[in-house]
């Protein structure tokens, strides 16, 4: 329920001299985060993490995420479908999540991803009022449905690559299993992996 032409929402990055894509991971911080970070470090690839703040315990390796050059955005507090909430409820849900992440990490949160990719004009206004940029995606890996067929995650991404695309992944075991192969396949297609603010 979103309009990909909505100018207030980012689904891709601006074109550069190099073909570039952005890896994003939703629904963390999870138990597989350290493994994801190991792979990203070995491949020298940055990523964006959109976290549910209810899962952000101080002992999660959030410091390493920042030290390794990744970005942390908010995915709200409880992963509610925002379009079912009033403006005030949406505002509070994003605000609480943003403030908790900022309090624990000491870093300002600039980016926000609405749960389920669902948003409306109230969501856009709340994000604007909280000074966070909504980030959607151009390519969905469908990794959450592919526990038994992780190879399809790679195919779903690689077959749909285009310059500037934001790629949707999740902090899941099946995603960890194919991430090195996925990154290599993206690189072999001539793409650089970047962050929104580095493009």
Coordinates of N, CA and C in Angstrom, one line a residue:
X1 N 0.8 -1.2 0.0 CA 0.0 0.0 0.0 C 0.9 1.2 0.0
X2 N 1.8 1.3 -0.9 CA 2.6 2.5 -1.0 C 2.8 2.9 -2.5
X3 N 3.0 4.1 -2.7 CA 3.2 4.6 -4.1 C 4.7 4.8 -4.3
X4 N 5.3 4.0 -5.2 CA 6.7 4.1 -5.4 C 7.2 5.4 -6.0
X5 N 6.2 6.2 -6.5 CA 6.6 7.5 -7.0 C 6.5 8.6 -6.0
X6 N 6.1 8.2 -4.7 CA 6.0 9.2 -3.7 C 7.4 9.9 -3.4
X7 N 7.5 11.2 -3.7 CA 8.8 11.8 -3.6 C 9.3 11.9 -2.2
X8 N 8.5 11.6 -1.2 CA 9.0 11.7 0.2 C 9.6 10.4 0.6
X9 N 9.5 9.4 -0.2 CA 10.0 8.1 0.2 C 11.2 7.6 -0.7
X10 N 12.3 7.1 -0.1 CA 13.4 6.7 -0.9 C 13.3 5.2 -1.3
X11 N 13.4 4.9 -2.5 CA 13.4 3.5 -3.0 C 14.7 3.2 -3.7
X12 N 15.4 4.2 -4.1 CA 16.7 4.0 -4.8 C 17.5 5.2 -4.5
X13 N 18.8 5.1 -4.9 CA 19.8 6.2 -4.7 C 20.0 6.8 -6.1
X14 N 20.5 8.0 -6.1 CA 20.8 8.7 -7.3 C 21.9 8.0 -8.1
X15 N 21.8 8.1 -9.4 CA 22.8 7.5 -10.2 C 24.2 8.1 -10.0
X16 N 25.2 7.3 -10.1 CA 26.6 7.8 -10.0 C 27.4 7.2 -11.2
X17 N 28.6 7.5 -11.2 CA 29.4 7.0 -12.4 C 29.5 5.4 -12.3
X18 N 29.4 4.9 -11.1 CA 29.4 3.4 -11.0 C 28.0 2.9 -10.8
X19 N 27.7 1.7 -11.2 CA 26.4 1.1 -10.9 C 26.5 0.7 -9.4
X20 N 25.5 1.2 -8.7 CA 25.5 1.1 -7.2 C 24.2 0.5 -6.7
X21 N 24.2 -0.3 -5.6 CA 23.1 -0.8 -4.9 C 23.3 -0.7 -3.4
X22 N 22.2 -0.8 -2.7 CA 22.3 -0.7 -1.2 C 21.7 -1.9 -0.6
X23 N 22.4 -2.6 0.3 CA 21.9 -3.7 1.1 C 21.2 -3.1 2.4
X24 N 20.0 -3.6 2.6 CA 19.3 -3.2 3.9 C 18.8 -4.5 4.6
X25 N 18.9 -4.5 5.9 CA 18.4 -5.6 6.7 C 17.4 -5.1 7.7
X26 N 16.2 -5.8 7.7 CA 15.1 -5.4 8.6 C 15.0 -6.4 9.8
X27 N 14.3 -6.0 10.8 CA 13.8 -6.8 11.9 C 14.8 -7.2 12.9
X28 N 16.0 -6.6 13.0 CA 16.9 -6.9 14.0 C 16.7 -5.9 15.2
X29 N 17.8 -5.8 16.0 CA 18.9 -6.7 16.0 C 18.6 -8.1 16.5
X30 N 19.1 -9.1 15.8 CA 18.8 -10.5 16.0 C 20.0 -11.3 16.5
X31 N 19.8 -12.5 16.7 CA 20.9 -13.4 17.2 C 21.9 -13.7 16.0
X32 N 21.5 -13.5 14.8 CA 22.4 -13.8 13.7 C 23.2 -12.5 13.3
X33 N 23.0 -11.4 14.0 CA 23.7 -10.2 13.6 C 25.2 -10.3 13.6
X34 N 25.9 -11.0 14.6 CA 27.3 -11.1 14.5 C 27.8 -11.8 13.3
X35 N 27.1 -12.8 12.8 CA 27.5 -13.6 11.6 C 27.3 -12.7 10.4
X36 N 26.2 -11.9 10.4 CA 26.1 -10.9 9.3 C 27.2 -10.0 9.2
X37 N 27.6 -9.4 10.4 CA 28.7 -8.5 10.4 C 30.0 -9.1 10.0
X38 N 30.2 -10.3 10.4 CA 31.5 -11.0 9.9 C 31.5 -11.1 8.4
X39 N 30.4 -11.4 7.8 CA 30.4 -11.6 6.3 C 30.6 -10.2 5.7
X40 N 29.9 -9.2 6.2 CA 30.0 -7.9 5.6 C 31.4 -7.3 5.7
X41 N 32.0 -7.6 6.9 CA 33.4 -7.2 7.1 C 34.4 -7.9 6.1
X42 N 34.2 -9.2 6.0 CA 35.1 -10.0 5.1 C 34.9 -9.5 3.6
X43 N 33.7 -9.1 3.2 CA 33.5 -8.7 1.9 C 33.7 -7.2 1.7
X44 N 34.0 -6.5 2.8 CA 34.2 -5.0 2.8 C 33.0 -4.3 2.2
X45 N 31.8 -4.6 2.7 CA 30.5 -4.1 2.2 C 29.8 -3.4 3.3
X46 N 29.3 -2.2 3.1 CA 28.5 -1.5 4.1 C 27.0 -1.9 3.9
X47 N 26.3 -1.7 5.0 CA 24.8 -2.0 4.9 C 24.0 -1.1 5.8
X48 N 22.7 -1.1 5.6 CA 21.8 -0.3 6.5 C 21.0 -1.3 7.3
X49 N 20.8 -1.1 8.6 CA 20.1 -2.0 9.4 C 18.9 -1.2 10.0
X50 N 17.7 -1.7 9.7 CA 16.4 -1.1 10.3 C 15.9 -1.9 11.4
X51 N 16.0 -1.4 12.6 CA 15.8 -2.2 13.8 C 14.5 -1.8 14.5
X52 N 13.9 -2.9 15.1 CA 12.8 -2.7 16.0 C 13.4 -2.4 17.4
X53 N 13.1 -1.3 17.9 CA 13.8 -0.9 19.1 C 13.5 -1.8 20.3
X54 N 12.4 -2.5 20.3 CA 12.1 -3.4 21.4 C 13.2 -4.6 21.5
X55 N 13.9 -4.8 20.4 CA 14.9 -5.9 20.3 C 16.3 -5.4 20.6
X56 N 16.4 -4.1 20.8 CA 17.7 -3.5 21.0 C 18.1 -3.5 22.5
X57 N 18.7 -4.6 23.0 CA 19.2 -4.6 24.3 C 20.6 -4.1 24.2
X58 N 21.1 -3.4 25.3 CA 22.4 -2.8 25.3 C 23.5 -3.8 25.0
X59 N 23.3 -5.1 25.3 CA 24.4 -6.1 25.0 C 24.4 -6.6 23.6
X60 N 23.5 -6.2 22.7 CA 23.6 -6.5 21.3 C 24.8 -5.8 20.8
X61 N 25.4 -6.3 19.7 CA 26.7 -5.7 19.2 C 26.5 -4.4 18.4
X62 N 25.7 -3.5 18.9 CA 25.4 -2.3 18.1 C 26.7 -1.4 17.9
X63 N 27.6 -1.5 18.9 CA 28.8 -0.7 18.7 C 29.6 -1.2 17.5
X64 N 29.6 -2.5 17.3 CA 30.4 -3.0 16.2 C 29.7 -2.6 14.8
X65 N 28.4 -2.5 14.8 CA 27.7 -2.1 13.6 C 28.2 -0.7 13.2
X66 N 28.2 0.2 14.1 CA 28.7 1.5 13.8 C 30.2 1.6 13.5
X67 N 31.0 0.8 14.3 CA 32.4 0.9 14.1 C 32.8 0.3 12.7
X68 N 32.0 -0.6 12.2 CA 32.2 -1.2 10.9 C 31.7 -0.4 9.8
X69 N 31.1 0.8 10.1 CA 30.7 1.7 9.0 C 29.3 1.5 8.5
X70 N 28.5 0.8 9.2 CA 27.1 0.6 8.8 C 26.2 1.6 9.4
X71 N 25.0 1.7 8.9 CA 24.0 2.7 9.4 C 22.9 1.9 10.2
X72 N 22.4 2.6 11.2 CA 21.2 2.0 11.9 C 20.0 3.0 11.8
X73 N 18.9 2.5 11.3 CA 17.7 3.2 11.2 C 16.6 2.6 12.0
X74 N 15.5 3.2 12.1 CA 14.4 2.7 12.9 C 13.4 1.9 12.1
X75 N 12.9 0.8 12.6 CA 11.8 0.0 12.0 C 10.6 0.0 13.0
X76 N 10.5 1.1 13.7 CA 9.5 1.3 14.8 C 9.8 0.5 16.1
X77 N 9.0 0.5 17.0 CA 9.2 -0.2 18.3 C 8.7 -1.6 18.2
X78 N 7.4 -1.8 17.8 CA 6.8 -3.1 17.9 C 6.4 -3.7 16.5
X79 N 6.8 -3.1 15.4 CA 6.5 -3.6 14.1 C 5.0 -3.7 13.8
X80 N 4.3 -2.6 14.2 CA 2.9 -2.5 13.9 C 2.7 -2.0 12.5
X81 N 1.5 -2.3 12.0 CA 1.1 -1.8 10.7 C 0.6 -0.4 10.9
X82 N 1.5 0.6 10.5 CA 1.2 2.0 10.8 C -0.1 2.5 10.2
X83 N -0.5 2.0 9.0 CA -1.7 2.6 8.4 C -2.9 2.3 9.2
X84 N -2.9 1.5 10.2 CA -4.0 1.2 11.0 C -4.0 2.1 12.3
X85 N -3.0 3.0 12.4 CA -2.9 3.9 13.5 C -3.2 5.3 13.1
X86 N -3.6 6.1 14.1 CA -3.8 7.6 13.9 C -2.4 8.2 13.7
X87 N -2.4 9.5 13.2 CA -1.2 10.2 13.1 C -0.4 10.3 14.4
X88 N -1.1 10.6 15.5 CA -0.5 10.7 16.9 C 0.1 9.3 17.3
X89 N -0.6 8.2 17.0 CA 0.0 6.9 17.3 C 1.2 6.6 16.5
X90 N 1.1 6.9 15.2 CA 2.3 6.7 14.4 C 3.5 7.5 14.8
X91 N 3.2 8.7 15.1 CA 4.3 9.6 15.6 C 5.0 9.1 16.8
X92 N 4.2 8.6 17.8 CA 4.7 8.1 19.0 C 5.5 6.8 18.8
X93 N 5.0 5.9 17.9 CA 5.7 4.7 17.6 C 7.0 4.9 17.0
X94 N 7.1 5.8 16.1 CA 8.4 6.2 15.4 C 9.3 6.9 16.4
X95 N 8.7 7.9 17.1 CA 9.5 8.7 18.1 C 10.2 7.8 19.2
X96 N 9.4 6.9 19.8 CA 9.9 6.1 20.9 C 11.1 5.2 20.4
X97 N 10.9 4.7 19.2 CA 11.9 3.8 18.6 C 13.2 4.6 18.3
X98 N 13.0 5.8 17.7 CA 14.1 6.6 17.3 C 14.9 7.1 18.6
X99 N 14.1 7.5 19.6 CA 14.8 7.9 20.9 C 15.5 6.8 21.6
X100 N 15.0 5.6 21.6 CA 15.6 4.5 22.3 C 16.9 4.2 21.5
X101 N 16.9 4.1 20.2 CA 18.1 3.8 19.5 C 19.2 4.9 19.7
X102 N 18.7 6.1 19.7 CA 19.7 7.2 19.9 C 20.3 7.2 21.3
X103 N 19.4 6.9 22.3 CA 19.9 6.9 23.7 C 20.9 5.8 23.9
X104 N 20.7 4.6 23.3 CA 21.6 3.5 23.5 C 22.9 3.7 22.7
X105 N 22.8 4.1 21.4 CA 23.9 4.2 20.6 C 24.7 5.5 20.6
X106 N 24.0 6.6 21.0 CA 24.6 7.9 21.0 C 24.6 8.5 19.6
X107 N 24.0 7.8 18.6 CA 24.0 8.3 17.3 C 22.6 8.8 16.8
X108 N 22.6 9.8 16.1 CA 21.3 10.3 15.6 C 20.8 9.4 14.5
X109 N 19.5 9.1 14.6 CA 18.8 8.2 13.6 C 18.3 9.1 12.5
X110 N 18.7 8.8 11.2 CA 18.3 9.7 10.1 C 17.3 8.9 9.2
X111 N 17.2 7.6 9.3 CA 16.4 6.8 8.4 C 15.3 6.0 9.1
X112 N 14.2 5.7 8.4 CA 13.1 5.0 9.0 C 12.5 4.1 7.9
X113 N 12.1 2.9 8.2 CA 11.4 2.0 7.3 C 10.1 1.6 8.0
X114 N 9.0 1.8 7.3 CA 7.7 1.4 7.9 C 7.5 -0.1 7.8
X115 N 7.1 -0.7 8.9 CA 6.8 -2.2 8.9 C 5.9 -2.6 7.7
X116 N 6.2 -3.8 7.2 CA 5.4 -4.3 6.1 C 5.4 -3.5 4.8
X117 N 6.2 -2.4 4.8 CA 6.2 -1.5 3.7 C 4.9 -0.7 3.6
X118 N 4.2 -0.6 4.7 CA 2.8 0.0 4.6 C 2.9 1.4 5.2
X119 N 2.5 2.4 4.4 CA 2.5 3.8 4.9 C 1.4 4.6 4.3
X120 N 1.0 5.7 4.9 CA 0.1 6.6 4.3 C 0.6 8.1 4.5
X121 N -0.3 9.0 4.3 CA 0.1 10.4 4.4 C 0.5 10.8 5.8
X122 N -0.2 10.2 6.8 CA 0.2 10.4 8.2 C 1.6 9.9 8.5
X123 N 1.9 8.8 8.0 CA 3.3 8.2 8.2 C 4.3 9.2 7.6
X124 N 4.1 9.7 6.4 CA 5.0 10.6 5.8 C 5.2 11.9 6.6
X125 N 4.0 12.4 7.1 CA 4.1 13.6 7.9 C 4.8 13.4 9.2
X126 N 4.5 12.2 9.9 CA 5.2 11.9 11.1 C 6.7 11.8 11.0
X127 N 7.1 11.1 9.9 CA 8.5 11.0 9.6 C 9.1 12.4 9.4
X128 N 8.5 13.2 8.6 CA 9.0 14.6 8.4 C 9.1 15.4 9.7
X129 N 8.1 15.2 10.5 CA 8.1 16.0 11.8 C 9.2 15.5 12.7
X130 N 9.6 14.2 12.6 CA 10.6 13.6 13.4 C 12.0 13.7 12.7
X131 N 12.0 14.3 11.5 CA 13.3 14.5 10.8 C 14.0 13.1 10.4
X132 N 13.2 12.2 10.0 CA 13.7 10.9 9.5 C 13.2 10.7 8.1
X133 N 14.1 10.1 7.2 CA 13.7 9.9 5.9 C 13.2 8.5 5.7
X134 N 12.0 8.3 5.2 CA 11.4 7.0 4.9 C 12.2 6.3 3.8
X135 N 12.6 5.0 4.0 CA 13.4 4.3 3.0 C 12.6 3.0 2.7
X136 N 12.2 2.8 1.5 CA 11.5 1.6 1.1 C 12.6 0.7 0.3
X137 N 12.2 0.1 -0.7 CA 13.1 -0.8 -1.4 C 12.7 -0.9 -2.9
X138 N 13.6 -1.2 -3.7 CA 13.3 -1.5 -5.1 C 13.3 -3.0 -5.4
X139 N 14.1 -3.7 -4.7 CA 14.2 -5.2 -4.9 C 13.9 -5.9 -3.5
X140 N 12.9 -6.8 -3.5 CA 12.6 -7.6 -2.3 C 13.2 -9.0 -2.6
X141 N 14.0 -9.4 -1.6 CA 14.6 -10.8 -1.8 C 13.6 -11.9 -1.4
X142 N 12.5 -11.6 -0.7 CA 11.5 -12.5 -0.2 C 12.2 -13.6 0.7
X143 N 13.3 -13.2 1.3 CA 14.0 -14.1 2.2 C 13.2 -14.7 3.3
X144 N 12.2 -13.9 3.8 CA 11.4 -14.4 4.9 C 10.6 -15.6 4.6
X145 N 10.4 -15.9 3.3 CA 9.5 -17.0 2.9 C 10.4 -18.2 2.3
X146 N 11.7 -18.0 2.4 CA 12.6 -19.0 1.7 C 13.5 -19.7 2.6
X147 N 13.1 -20.1 3.8 CA 13.9 -20.8 4.7 C 14.4 -22.1 4.1
X148 N 13.5 -22.8 3.3 CA 13.9 -24.1 2.8 C 14.4 -24.0 1.4
X149 N 14.6 -22.8 0.8 CA 15.1 -22.6 -0.5 C 15.9 -21.3 -0.6
X150 N 17.0 -21.2 0.2 CA 17.8 -20.0 0.3 C 18.4 -19.6 -1.0
X151 N 18.7 -20.5 -1.9 CA 19.2 -20.1 -3.2 C 18.3 -19.2 -4.0
X152 N 17.0 -19.3 -3.8 CA 16.1 -18.4 -4.4 C 16.3 -17.0 -4.0
X153 N 16.8 -16.7 -2.8 CA 17.0 -15.4 -2.3 C 18.0 -14.7 -3.2
X154 N 19.1 -15.4 -3.6 CA 20.1 -14.9 -4.5 C 19.5 -14.6 -5.8
X155 N 18.7 -15.5 -6.4 CA 18.1 -15.3 -7.7 C 17.2 -14.2 -7.7
X156 N 16.4 -14.0 -6.6 CA 15.4 -12.9 -6.6 C 16.1 -11.6 -6.7
X157 N 17.2 -11.4 -6.1 CA 18.0 -10.2 -6.1 C 18.7 -10.0 -7.4
X158 N 19.5 -11.0 -7.8 CA 20.4 -10.8 -8.9 C 19.6 -10.6 -10.2
X159 N 18.5 -11.3 -10.4 CA 17.7 -11.2 -11.6 C 17.0 -9.9 -11.7
X160 N 17.0 -9.1 -10.7 CA 16.3 -7.8 -10.7 C 17.2 -6.6 -10.4
X161 N 18.5 -6.8 -10.5 CA 19.4 -5.8 -10.2 C 19.2 -4.6 -11.2
X162 N 19.3 -3.4 -10.6 CA 19.3 -2.2 -11.5 C 20.1 -1.1 -10.7
X163 N 20.7 -0.2 -11.4 CA 21.5 0.8 -10.8 C 20.7 1.7 -9.8
X164 N 21.2 1.8 -8.6 CA 20.6 2.6 -7.6 C 19.6 1.9 -6.7
X165 N 19.4 0.6 -6.9 CA 18.3 -0.1 -6.2 C 18.7 -0.3 -4.7
X166 N 17.6 -0.1 -3.9 CA 17.7 -0.5 -2.5 C 17.2 -1.9 -2.4
X167 N 17.9 -2.8 -1.7 CA 17.6 -4.2 -1.7 C 17.1 -4.6 -0.2
X168 N 16.0 -5.3 -0.2 CA 15.4 -5.6 1.1 C 15.8 -7.1 1.5
X169 N 16.5 -7.2 2.6 CA 16.9 -8.4 3.3 C 16.4 -8.4 4.7
X170 N 16.5 -9.5 5.4 CA 16.2 -9.6 6.8 C 17.3 -10.3 7.6
X171 N 17.3 -10.1 8.9 CA 18.3 -10.7 9.8 C 17.8 -12.1 10.1
X172 N 18.0 -13.0 9.1 CA 17.5 -14.4 9.2 C 18.6 -15.4 8.9
X173 N 18.5 -16.6 9.4 CA 19.6 -17.6 9.2 C 19.8 -17.9 7.7
X174 N 18.6 -18.0 7.0 CA 18.8 -18.4 5.6 C 19.4 -17.3 4.8
X175 N 19.3 -16.0 5.2 CA 19.9 -14.9 4.6 C 21.4 -14.9 4.8
X176 N 21.8 -15.2 6.1 CA 23.2 -15.4 6.4 C 23.9 -16.5 5.6
X177 N 23.1 -17.6 5.4 CA 23.7 -18.7 4.6 C 24.1 -18.4 3.2
X178 N 23.3 -17.5 2.6 CA 23.6 -17.2 1.2 C 24.3 -15.8 1.0
X179 N 24.5 -15.0 2.0 CA 24.9 -13.7 1.9 C 26.3 -13.6 1.1
X180 N 27.3 -14.4 1.5 CA 28.5 -14.3 0.7 C 28.3 -14.5 -0.8
X181 N 27.5 -15.5 -1.1 CA 27.3 -15.8 -2.6 C 26.5 -14.6 -3.2
X182 N 25.6 -14.1 -2.5 CA 24.8 -12.9 -3.0 C 25.7 -11.7 -3.3
X183 N 26.5 -11.4 -2.3 CA 27.4 -10.3 -2.5 C 28.3 -10.5 -3.7
X184 N 28.9 -11.7 -3.8 CA 29.8 -11.9 -4.9 C 29.0 -11.8 -6.3
X185 N 27.8 -12.3 -6.3 CA 27.0 -12.3 -7.5 C 26.7 -10.8 -7.9
X186 N 26.4 -10.0 -6.9 CA 26.2 -8.6 -7.2 C 27.4 -7.9 -7.7
X187 N 28.6 -8.2 -7.1 CA 29.8 -7.6 -7.6 C 30.2 -8.1 -9.0
X188 N 29.9 -9.4 -9.3 CA 30.2 -9.9 -10.6 C 29.4 -9.3 -11.7
X189 N 28.2 -8.7 -11.3 CA 27.4 -8.0 -12.3 C 27.9 -6.6 -12.4
X190 N 28.9 -6.2 -11.8 CA 29.5 -4.9 -11.9 C 28.9 -3.8 -11.0
X191 N 28.3 -4.2 -9.9 CA 27.8 -3.2 -9.0 C 28.6 -3.0 -7.8
X192 N 28.7 -1.8 -7.3 CA 29.3 -1.4 -6.1 C 28.2 -1.4 -5.0
X193 N 28.6 -1.8 -3.8 CA 27.6 -1.8 -2.7 C 27.9 -0.6 -1.8
X194 N 26.9 0.2 -1.6 CA 27.1 1.5 -0.9 C 26.0 1.8 0.1
X195 N 26.1 2.9 0.8 CA 25.1 3.4 1.7 C 24.4 4.6 1.0
X196 N 23.2 4.9 1.5 CA 22.4 6.0 0.8 C 23.2 7.3 0.8
X197 N 23.9 7.6 1.9 CA 24.6 8.8 2.0 C 25.9 8.9 1.3
X198 N 26.4 7.7 0.8 CA 27.7 7.6 0.2 C 27.6 7.6 -1.4
X199 N 26.3 7.5 -1.8 CA 26.1 7.4 -3.3 C 26.5 8.6 -4.1

